[in-house]
Short mmCIF file of N, CA and C in Angstrom, two decimals:
data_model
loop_
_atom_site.label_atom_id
_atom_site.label_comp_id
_atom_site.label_asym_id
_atom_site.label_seq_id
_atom_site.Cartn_x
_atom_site.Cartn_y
_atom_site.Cartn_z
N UNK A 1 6.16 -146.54 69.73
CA UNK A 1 4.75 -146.60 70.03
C UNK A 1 4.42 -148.00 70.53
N UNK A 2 3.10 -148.10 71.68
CA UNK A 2 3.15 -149.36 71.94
C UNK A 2 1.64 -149.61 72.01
N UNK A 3 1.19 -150.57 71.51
CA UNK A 3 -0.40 -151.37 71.55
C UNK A 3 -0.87 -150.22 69.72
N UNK A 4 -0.39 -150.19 69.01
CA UNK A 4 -0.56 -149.33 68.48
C UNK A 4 -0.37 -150.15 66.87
N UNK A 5 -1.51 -151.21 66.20
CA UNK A 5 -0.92 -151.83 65.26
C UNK A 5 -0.19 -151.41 63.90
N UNK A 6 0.92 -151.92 63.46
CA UNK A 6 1.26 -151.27 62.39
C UNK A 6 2.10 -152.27 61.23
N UNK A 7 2.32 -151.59 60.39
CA UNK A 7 3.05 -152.36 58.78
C UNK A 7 3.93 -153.53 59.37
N UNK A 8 3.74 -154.29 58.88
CA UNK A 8 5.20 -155.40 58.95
C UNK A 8 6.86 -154.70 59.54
N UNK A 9 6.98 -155.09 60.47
CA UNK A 9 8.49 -154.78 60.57
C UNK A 9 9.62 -155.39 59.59
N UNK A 10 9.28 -155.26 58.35
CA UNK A 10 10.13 -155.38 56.68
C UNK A 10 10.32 -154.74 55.88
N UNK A 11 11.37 -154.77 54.93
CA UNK A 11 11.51 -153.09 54.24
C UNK A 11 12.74 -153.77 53.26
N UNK A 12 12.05 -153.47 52.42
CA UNK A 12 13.36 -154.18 51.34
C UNK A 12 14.35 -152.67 50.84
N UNK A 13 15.25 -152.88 50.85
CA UNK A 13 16.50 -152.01 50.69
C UNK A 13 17.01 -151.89 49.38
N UNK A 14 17.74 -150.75 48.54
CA UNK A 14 18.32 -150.77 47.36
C UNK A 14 18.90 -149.60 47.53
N UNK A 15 20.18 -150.02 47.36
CA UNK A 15 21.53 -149.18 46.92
C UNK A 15 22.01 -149.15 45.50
N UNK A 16 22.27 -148.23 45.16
CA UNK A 16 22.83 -147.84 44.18
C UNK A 16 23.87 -147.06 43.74
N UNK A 17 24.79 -146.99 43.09
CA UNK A 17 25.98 -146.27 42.85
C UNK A 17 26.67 -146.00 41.72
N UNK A 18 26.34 -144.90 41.43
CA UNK A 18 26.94 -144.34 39.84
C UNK A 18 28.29 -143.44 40.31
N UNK A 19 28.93 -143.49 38.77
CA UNK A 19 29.88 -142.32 39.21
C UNK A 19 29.65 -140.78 39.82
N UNK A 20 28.46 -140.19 39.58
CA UNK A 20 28.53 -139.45 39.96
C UNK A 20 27.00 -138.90 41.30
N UNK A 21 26.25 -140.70 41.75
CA UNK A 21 25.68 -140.10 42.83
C UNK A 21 25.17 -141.61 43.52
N UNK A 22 24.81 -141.81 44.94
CA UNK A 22 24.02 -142.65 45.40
C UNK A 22 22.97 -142.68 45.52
N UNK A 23 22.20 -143.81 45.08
CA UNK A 23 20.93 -143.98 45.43
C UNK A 23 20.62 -144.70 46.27
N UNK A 24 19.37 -144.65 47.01
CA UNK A 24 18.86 -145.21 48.11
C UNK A 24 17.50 -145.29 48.26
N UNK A 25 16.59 -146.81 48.73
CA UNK A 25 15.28 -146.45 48.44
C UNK A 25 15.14 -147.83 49.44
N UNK A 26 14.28 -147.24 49.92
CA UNK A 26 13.61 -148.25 51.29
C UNK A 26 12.18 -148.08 51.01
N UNK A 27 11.48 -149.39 51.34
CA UNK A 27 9.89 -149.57 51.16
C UNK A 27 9.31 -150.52 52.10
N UNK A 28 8.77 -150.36 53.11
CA UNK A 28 7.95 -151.56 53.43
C UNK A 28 6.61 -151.39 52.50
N UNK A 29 6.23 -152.79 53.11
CA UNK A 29 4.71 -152.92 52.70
C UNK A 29 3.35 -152.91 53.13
N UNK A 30 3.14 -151.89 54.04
CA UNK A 30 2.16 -152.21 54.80
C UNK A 30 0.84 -151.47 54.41
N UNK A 31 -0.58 -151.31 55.02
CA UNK A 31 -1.18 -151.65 54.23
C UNK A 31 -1.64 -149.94 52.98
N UNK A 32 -2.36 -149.97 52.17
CA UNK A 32 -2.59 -149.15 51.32
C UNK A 32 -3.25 -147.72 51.98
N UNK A 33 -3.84 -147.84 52.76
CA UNK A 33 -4.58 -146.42 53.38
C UNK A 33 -3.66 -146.30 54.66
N UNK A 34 -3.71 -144.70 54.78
CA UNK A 34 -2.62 -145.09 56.36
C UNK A 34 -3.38 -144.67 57.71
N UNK A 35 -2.88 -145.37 57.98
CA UNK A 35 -3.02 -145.43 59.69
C UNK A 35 -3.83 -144.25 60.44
N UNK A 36 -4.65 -144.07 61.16
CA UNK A 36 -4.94 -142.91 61.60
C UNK A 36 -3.69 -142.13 62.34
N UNK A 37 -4.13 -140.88 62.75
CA UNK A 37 -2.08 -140.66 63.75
C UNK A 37 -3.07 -141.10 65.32
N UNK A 38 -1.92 -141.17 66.16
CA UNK A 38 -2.19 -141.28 67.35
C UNK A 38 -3.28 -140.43 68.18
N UNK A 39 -3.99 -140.60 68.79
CA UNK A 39 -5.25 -139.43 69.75
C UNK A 39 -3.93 -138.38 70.07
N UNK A 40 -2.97 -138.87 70.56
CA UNK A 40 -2.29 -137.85 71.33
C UNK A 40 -1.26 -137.12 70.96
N UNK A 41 -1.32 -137.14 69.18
CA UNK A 41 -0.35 -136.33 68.30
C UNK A 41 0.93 -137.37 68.23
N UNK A 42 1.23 -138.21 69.14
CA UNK A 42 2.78 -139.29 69.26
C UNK A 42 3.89 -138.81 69.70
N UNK A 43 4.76 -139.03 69.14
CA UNK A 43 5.67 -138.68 69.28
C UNK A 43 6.42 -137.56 67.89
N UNK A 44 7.25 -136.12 68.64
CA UNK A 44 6.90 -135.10 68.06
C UNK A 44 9.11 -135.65 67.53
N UNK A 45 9.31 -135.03 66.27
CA UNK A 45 10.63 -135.10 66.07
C UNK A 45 10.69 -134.53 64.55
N UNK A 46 12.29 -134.53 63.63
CA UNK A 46 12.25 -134.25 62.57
C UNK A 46 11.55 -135.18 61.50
N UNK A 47 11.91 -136.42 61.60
CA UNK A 47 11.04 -137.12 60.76
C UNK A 47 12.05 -136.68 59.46
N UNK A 48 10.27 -136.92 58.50
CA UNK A 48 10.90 -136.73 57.08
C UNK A 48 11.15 -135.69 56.76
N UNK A 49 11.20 -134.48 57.38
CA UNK A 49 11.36 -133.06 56.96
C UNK A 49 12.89 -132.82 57.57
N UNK A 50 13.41 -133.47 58.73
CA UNK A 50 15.16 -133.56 59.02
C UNK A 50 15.84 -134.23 57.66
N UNK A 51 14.92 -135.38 57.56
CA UNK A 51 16.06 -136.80 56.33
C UNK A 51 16.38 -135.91 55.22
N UNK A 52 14.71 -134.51 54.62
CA UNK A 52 14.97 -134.13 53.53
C UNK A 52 16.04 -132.60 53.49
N UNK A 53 15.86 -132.56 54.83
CA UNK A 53 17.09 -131.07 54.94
C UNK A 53 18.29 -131.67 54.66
N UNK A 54 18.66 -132.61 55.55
CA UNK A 54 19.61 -133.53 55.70
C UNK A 54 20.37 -133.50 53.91
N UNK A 55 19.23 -134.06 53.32
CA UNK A 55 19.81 -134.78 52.28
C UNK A 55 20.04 -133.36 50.95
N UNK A 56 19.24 -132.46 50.99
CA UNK A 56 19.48 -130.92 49.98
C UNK A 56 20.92 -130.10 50.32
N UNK A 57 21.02 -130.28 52.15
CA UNK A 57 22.05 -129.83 52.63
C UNK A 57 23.74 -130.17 51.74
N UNK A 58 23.50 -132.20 51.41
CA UNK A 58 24.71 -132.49 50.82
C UNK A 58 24.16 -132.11 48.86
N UNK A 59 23.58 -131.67 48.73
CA UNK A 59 22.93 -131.59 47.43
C UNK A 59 22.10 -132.35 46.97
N UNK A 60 21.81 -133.02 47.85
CA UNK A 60 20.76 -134.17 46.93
C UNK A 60 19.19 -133.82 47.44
N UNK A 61 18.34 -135.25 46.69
CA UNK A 61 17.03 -135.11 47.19
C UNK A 61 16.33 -136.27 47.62
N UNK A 62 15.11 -135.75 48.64
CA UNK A 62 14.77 -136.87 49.58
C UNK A 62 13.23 -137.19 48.50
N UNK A 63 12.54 -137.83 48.36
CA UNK A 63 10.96 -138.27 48.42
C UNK A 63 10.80 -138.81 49.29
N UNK A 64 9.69 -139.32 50.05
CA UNK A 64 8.74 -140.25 50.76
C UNK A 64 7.48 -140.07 50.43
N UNK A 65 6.57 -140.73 50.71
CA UNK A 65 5.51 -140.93 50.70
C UNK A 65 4.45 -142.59 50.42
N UNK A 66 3.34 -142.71 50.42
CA UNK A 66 2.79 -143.82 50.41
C UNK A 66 2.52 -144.09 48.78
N UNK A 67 2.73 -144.87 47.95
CA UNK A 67 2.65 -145.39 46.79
C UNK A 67 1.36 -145.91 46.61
N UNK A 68 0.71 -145.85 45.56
CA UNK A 68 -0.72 -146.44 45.43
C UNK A 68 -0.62 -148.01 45.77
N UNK A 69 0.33 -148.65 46.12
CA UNK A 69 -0.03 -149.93 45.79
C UNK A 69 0.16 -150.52 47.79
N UNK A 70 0.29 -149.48 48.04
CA UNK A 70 0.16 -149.47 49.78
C UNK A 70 1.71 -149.52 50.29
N UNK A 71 1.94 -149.27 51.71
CA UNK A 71 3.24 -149.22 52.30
C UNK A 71 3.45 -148.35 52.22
N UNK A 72 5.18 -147.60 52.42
CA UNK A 72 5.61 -146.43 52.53
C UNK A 72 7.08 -146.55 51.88
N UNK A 73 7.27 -145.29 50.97
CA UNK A 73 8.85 -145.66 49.97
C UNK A 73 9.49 -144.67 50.38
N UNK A 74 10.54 -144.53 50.90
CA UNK A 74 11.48 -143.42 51.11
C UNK A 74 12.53 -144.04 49.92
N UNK A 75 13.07 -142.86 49.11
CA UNK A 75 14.05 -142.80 48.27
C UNK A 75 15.01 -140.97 48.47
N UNK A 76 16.20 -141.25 47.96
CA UNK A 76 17.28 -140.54 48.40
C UNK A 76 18.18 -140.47 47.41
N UNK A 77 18.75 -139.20 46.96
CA UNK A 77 19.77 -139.25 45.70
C UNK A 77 20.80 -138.69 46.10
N UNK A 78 21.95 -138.82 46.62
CA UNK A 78 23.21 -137.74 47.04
C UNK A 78 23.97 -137.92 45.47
N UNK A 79 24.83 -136.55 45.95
CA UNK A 79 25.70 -136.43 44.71
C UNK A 79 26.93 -137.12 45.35
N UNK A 80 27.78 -138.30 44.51
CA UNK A 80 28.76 -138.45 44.98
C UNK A 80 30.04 -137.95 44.79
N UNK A 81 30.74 -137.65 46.06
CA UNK A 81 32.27 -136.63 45.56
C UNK A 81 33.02 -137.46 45.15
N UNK A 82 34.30 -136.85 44.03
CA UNK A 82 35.38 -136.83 43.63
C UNK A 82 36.48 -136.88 44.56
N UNK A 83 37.21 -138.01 44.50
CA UNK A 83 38.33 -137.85 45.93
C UNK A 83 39.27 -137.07 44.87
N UNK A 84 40.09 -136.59 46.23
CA UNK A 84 40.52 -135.38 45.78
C UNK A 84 42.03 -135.73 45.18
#
């Protein structure tokens, strides 16, 4: 998107790894209410509804959404395999 202001281009990252799954959780911080969408709908794609097929497909599960304290948190749980 362009002329179109938005959150900080920052996003703090956390990995995680147990024996038996990964975690993953990305957050920027931008601001608490969101954004209106574009006049012209934007740009059309899977988004968060691909990341969360994506991620049930290997067994795990997706969240996103905006947190009361503003920004946006995507988190992610896969199950991790057993080498064989």
């Amino acid at each position: 998107m362009t002329g179109v202001p938005g959150p900080q281009p920052e996003a703090d990252v956390a990995v995680g790894y147990l024996p038996s799954a990964l975690y993953l959780s990305i957050r920027n911080d931008g601001p608490v209410e969101a954004p209106p969408p574009p006049a012209d709908g934007g740009e059309k794609g899977s988004g968060i509804t691909g990341m969360r097929a994506r991620a049930e497909s290997l067994g795990g599960r997706l969240e996103a959404g905006r947190p009361p304290t503003g920004g946006f948190l995507v988190t992610v749980i896969l199950p991790a395999r057993r080498p064989a």
